[in-house]
Amino acid sequence: MWVAEGHGVVLAGPVQVTLEGAAASEGRSEDTDGNPDTPRAELDPVQSWGTSGEMAWMVTGQHRRPGAWPVAGEKIGVEVAGRGERLSLGGGADDVEAGGASGGELAVRVWHPIGLGGGVSGGWFLYDTAPLEEPEALSSWHVAARVTARWL
């Protein structure tokens, strides 16, 4: 039926704030008589949405520039970041079990002026409903390592 999304980035010296959000409404119908030539019965639409926010700070003092690699010159940049997010799925329809997850993450990133970066992050998710495969699990955690390269 419809999908909407938006994001914004604020650069304030060595600090970068990123906000993102999206929402969707999915139309549904059902074949109630097994005859493909008859109209399908309309079902309640399903509503889903998600949002996230991140604040990152260049500890080594470099100022971010729009559309540019995080550091320039000869000085390596070190950045710390925190992120929070929320995802809500399956709302608005009595025959669909609503669910979702909330989470947070902390990261440390290193940026080299030649166009190579790396980072380590760790985070935690809390689930509204346990996954089918693990009915006792209402949370999970993760640790990730990432390498980033600039394509010239």
Tab-separated table of C-alpha atoms in Angstrom, residues 2-148:
chain	number	residue	atom	x	y	z
A	2	TRP	CA	2.689	2.495	0.976
A	3	VAL	CA	6.293	2.817	2.203
A	4	ALA	CA	7.933	5.938	3.615
A	5	GLU	CA	11.492	6.506	4.761
A	6	GLY	CA	13.673	9.368	5.805
A	7	HIS	CA	17.051	10.116	7.273
A	8	GLY	CA	19.054	13.068	8.424
A	9	VAL	CA	22.673	13.732	9.326
A	10	VAL	CA	23.942	16.614	11.452
A	11	LEU	CA	27.654	17.404	11.429
A	12	ALA	CA	28.886	19.497	14.351
A	13	GLY	CA	32.672	19.592	14.309
A	14	PRO	CA	33.965	16.210	15.504
A	15	VAL	CA	30.414	14.960	16.244
A	16	GLN	CA	28.050	13.323	13.759
A	17	VAL	CA	24.406	12.548	14.573
A	18	THR	CA	22.437	10.291	12.223
A	19	LEU	CA	18.676	9.699	12.513
A	20	GLU	CA	16.787	7.217	10.298
A	21	GLY	CA	13.207	6.050	10.160
A	22	ALA	CA	10.847	4.085	7.944
A	23	ALA	CA	7.247	2.896	7.983
A	24	ALA	CA	5.180	0.618	5.767
A	25	SER	CA	1.566	-0.428	5.390
A	26	GLU	CA	1.087	-3.731	3.565
A	27	GLY	CA	-2.259	-4.537	1.956
A	28	ARG	CA	-3.460	-8.138	2.216
A	29	SER	CA	-6.200	-10.284	0.722
A	30	GLU	CA	-7.345	-13.887	0.958
A	31	ASP	CA	-8.895	-16.383	-1.441
A	32	THR	CA	-11.904	-17.568	0.578
A	33	ASP	CA	-13.525	-19.924	-1.951
A	34	GLY	CA	-10.647	-21.516	-3.896
A	35	ASN	CA	-11.862	-20.000	-7.168
A	36	PRO	CA	-9.201	-17.753	-8.755
A	37	ASP	CA	-11.883	-16.026	-10.877
A	38	THR	CA	-13.790	-14.559	-7.922
A	39	PRO	CA	-12.619	-11.467	-6.013
A	40	ARG	CA	-10.369	-11.992	-3.026
A	41	ALA	CA	-11.521	-10.904	0.440
A	42	GLU	CA	-9.667	-7.872	1.800
A	43	LEU	CA	-7.835	-8.352	5.118
A	44	ASP	CA	-6.651	-5.706	7.549
A	45	PRO	CA	-3.367	-4.121	6.417
A	46	VAL	CA	-0.224	-4.823	8.418
A	47	GLN	CA	1.715	-1.829	9.782
A	48	SER	CA	5.463	-1.921	10.437
A	49	TRP	CA	8.004	0.754	11.316
A	50	GLY	CA	11.578	1.200	12.415
A	51	THR	CA	13.827	3.960	13.672
A	52	SER	CA	17.454	4.349	14.639
A	53	GLY	CA	19.803	7.006	15.908
A	54	GLU	CA	23.574	7.130	16.136
A	55	MET	CA	25.962	9.631	17.684
A	56	ALA	CA	29.630	9.376	16.703
A	57	TRP	CA	32.517	11.460	18.060
A	58	MET	CA	35.984	11.749	16.532
A	59	VAL	CA	38.073	11.487	19.695
A	60	THR	CA	41.143	12.683	17.787
A	61	GLY	CA	39.382	15.950	16.894
A	62	GLN	CA	38.901	15.785	13.125
A	63	HIS	CA	35.810	17.552	11.819
A	64	ARG	CA	33.564	15.566	9.490
A	65	ARG	CA	32.745	17.035	6.081
A	66	PRO	CA	29.643	16.181	4.029
A	67	GLY	CA	30.295	13.434	1.477
A	68	ALA	CA	33.978	13.071	2.369
A	69	TRP	CA	36.134	10.370	3.943
A	70	PRO	CA	36.115	10.891	7.731
A	71	VAL	CA	39.776	11.993	7.910
A	72	ALA	CA	42.153	13.892	5.636
A	73	GLY	CA	45.827	14.798	5.792
A	74	GLU	CA	48.230	12.562	7.650
A	75	LYS	CA	46.498	12.045	10.997
A	76	ILE	CA	44.671	8.769	11.739
A	77	GLY	CA	41.218	9.299	13.221
A	78	VAL	CA	39.736	7.396	16.143
A	79	GLU	CA	35.967	7.493	16.596
A	80	VAL	CA	33.598	6.179	19.264
A	81	ALA	CA	29.903	5.733	18.528
A	82	GLY	CA	26.677	4.676	20.200
A	83	ARG	CA	23.540	3.551	18.388
A	84	GLY	CA	19.965	2.727	19.408
A	85	GLU	CA	17.205	1.256	17.288
A	86	ARG	CA	13.637	-0.004	17.378
A	87	LEU	CA	11.771	-2.239	14.883
A	88	SER	CA	8.041	-2.917	15.208
A	89	LEU	CA	6.398	-5.489	12.926
A	90	GLY	CA	2.905	-6.811	12.256
A	91	GLY	CA	0.707	-4.162	13.881
A	92	GLY	CA	-2.873	-3.380	12.964
A	93	ALA	CA	-4.161	-6.831	12.051
A	94	ASP	CA	-5.881	-9.134	14.556
A	95	ASP	CA	-4.754	-12.290	12.715
A	96	VAL	CA	-1.036	-11.355	12.759
A	97	GLU	CA	1.070	-11.595	15.902
A	98	ALA	CA	2.847	-8.273	16.350
A	99	GLY	CA	6.477	-8.264	17.363
A	100	GLY	CA	9.701	-6.402	17.106
A	101	ALA	CA	13.022	-5.705	18.702
A	102	SER	CA	14.911	-2.913	20.447
A	103	GLY	CA	18.659	-2.711	20.494
A	104	GLY	CA	21.782	-0.750	21.191
A	105	GLU	CA	25.382	-0.877	20.061
A	106	LEU	CA	28.745	0.667	20.967
A	107	ALA	CA	31.617	0.888	18.493
A	108	VAL	CA	35.215	2.030	18.157
A	109	ARG	CA	36.425	2.860	14.648
A	110	VAL	CA	39.835	3.787	13.265
A	111	TRP	CA	40.081	5.775	10.007
A	112	HIS	CA	43.292	6.066	7.968
A	113	PRO	CA	43.639	8.993	5.517
A	114	ILE	CA	44.614	6.654	2.650
A	115	GLY	CA	41.041	5.340	2.583
A	116	LEU	CA	41.162	2.329	4.883
A	117	GLY	CA	39.220	1.962	8.114
A	118	GLY	CA	38.413	-0.673	10.679
A	119	GLY	CA	36.194	-1.059	13.677
A	120	VAL	CA	34.879	-3.265	16.426
A	121	SER	CA	31.342	-3.105	17.782
A	122	GLY	CA	29.189	-4.905	20.291
A	123	GLY	CA	25.477	-4.746	20.861
A	124	TRP	CA	22.409	-6.200	22.522
A	125	PHE	CA	18.878	-6.849	21.200
A	126	LEU	CA	15.685	-7.379	23.208
A	127	TYR	CA	12.836	-9.165	21.377
A	128	ASP	CA	9.117	-8.535	21.951
A	129	THR	CA	8.413	-12.159	21.016
A	130	ALA	CA	10.844	-15.068	21.084
A	131	PRO	CA	11.899	-16.486	17.691
A	132	LEU	CA	10.197	-19.757	16.690
A	133	GLU	CA	13.562	-21.543	16.551
A	134	GLU	CA	14.437	-20.475	20.125
A	135	PRO	CA	11.229	-20.041	22.147
A	136	GLU	CA	13.129	-19.195	25.347
A	137	ALA	CA	15.282	-16.457	23.786
A	138	LEU	CA	14.107	-12.900	24.424
A	139	SER	CA	17.486	-11.293	23.842
A	140	SER	CA	20.750	-11.724	21.974
A	141	TRP	CA	24.115	-10.037	21.760
A	142	HIS	CA	26.698	-9.675	19.046
A	143	VAL	CA	30.286	-8.602	18.463
A	144	ALA	CA	31.433	-7.586	14.996
A	145	ALA	CA	34.663	-6.515	13.324
A	146	ARG	CA	34.531	-4.470	10.135
A	147	VAL	CA	37.029	-3.286	7.523
A	148	THR	CA	36.074	-0.328	5.302
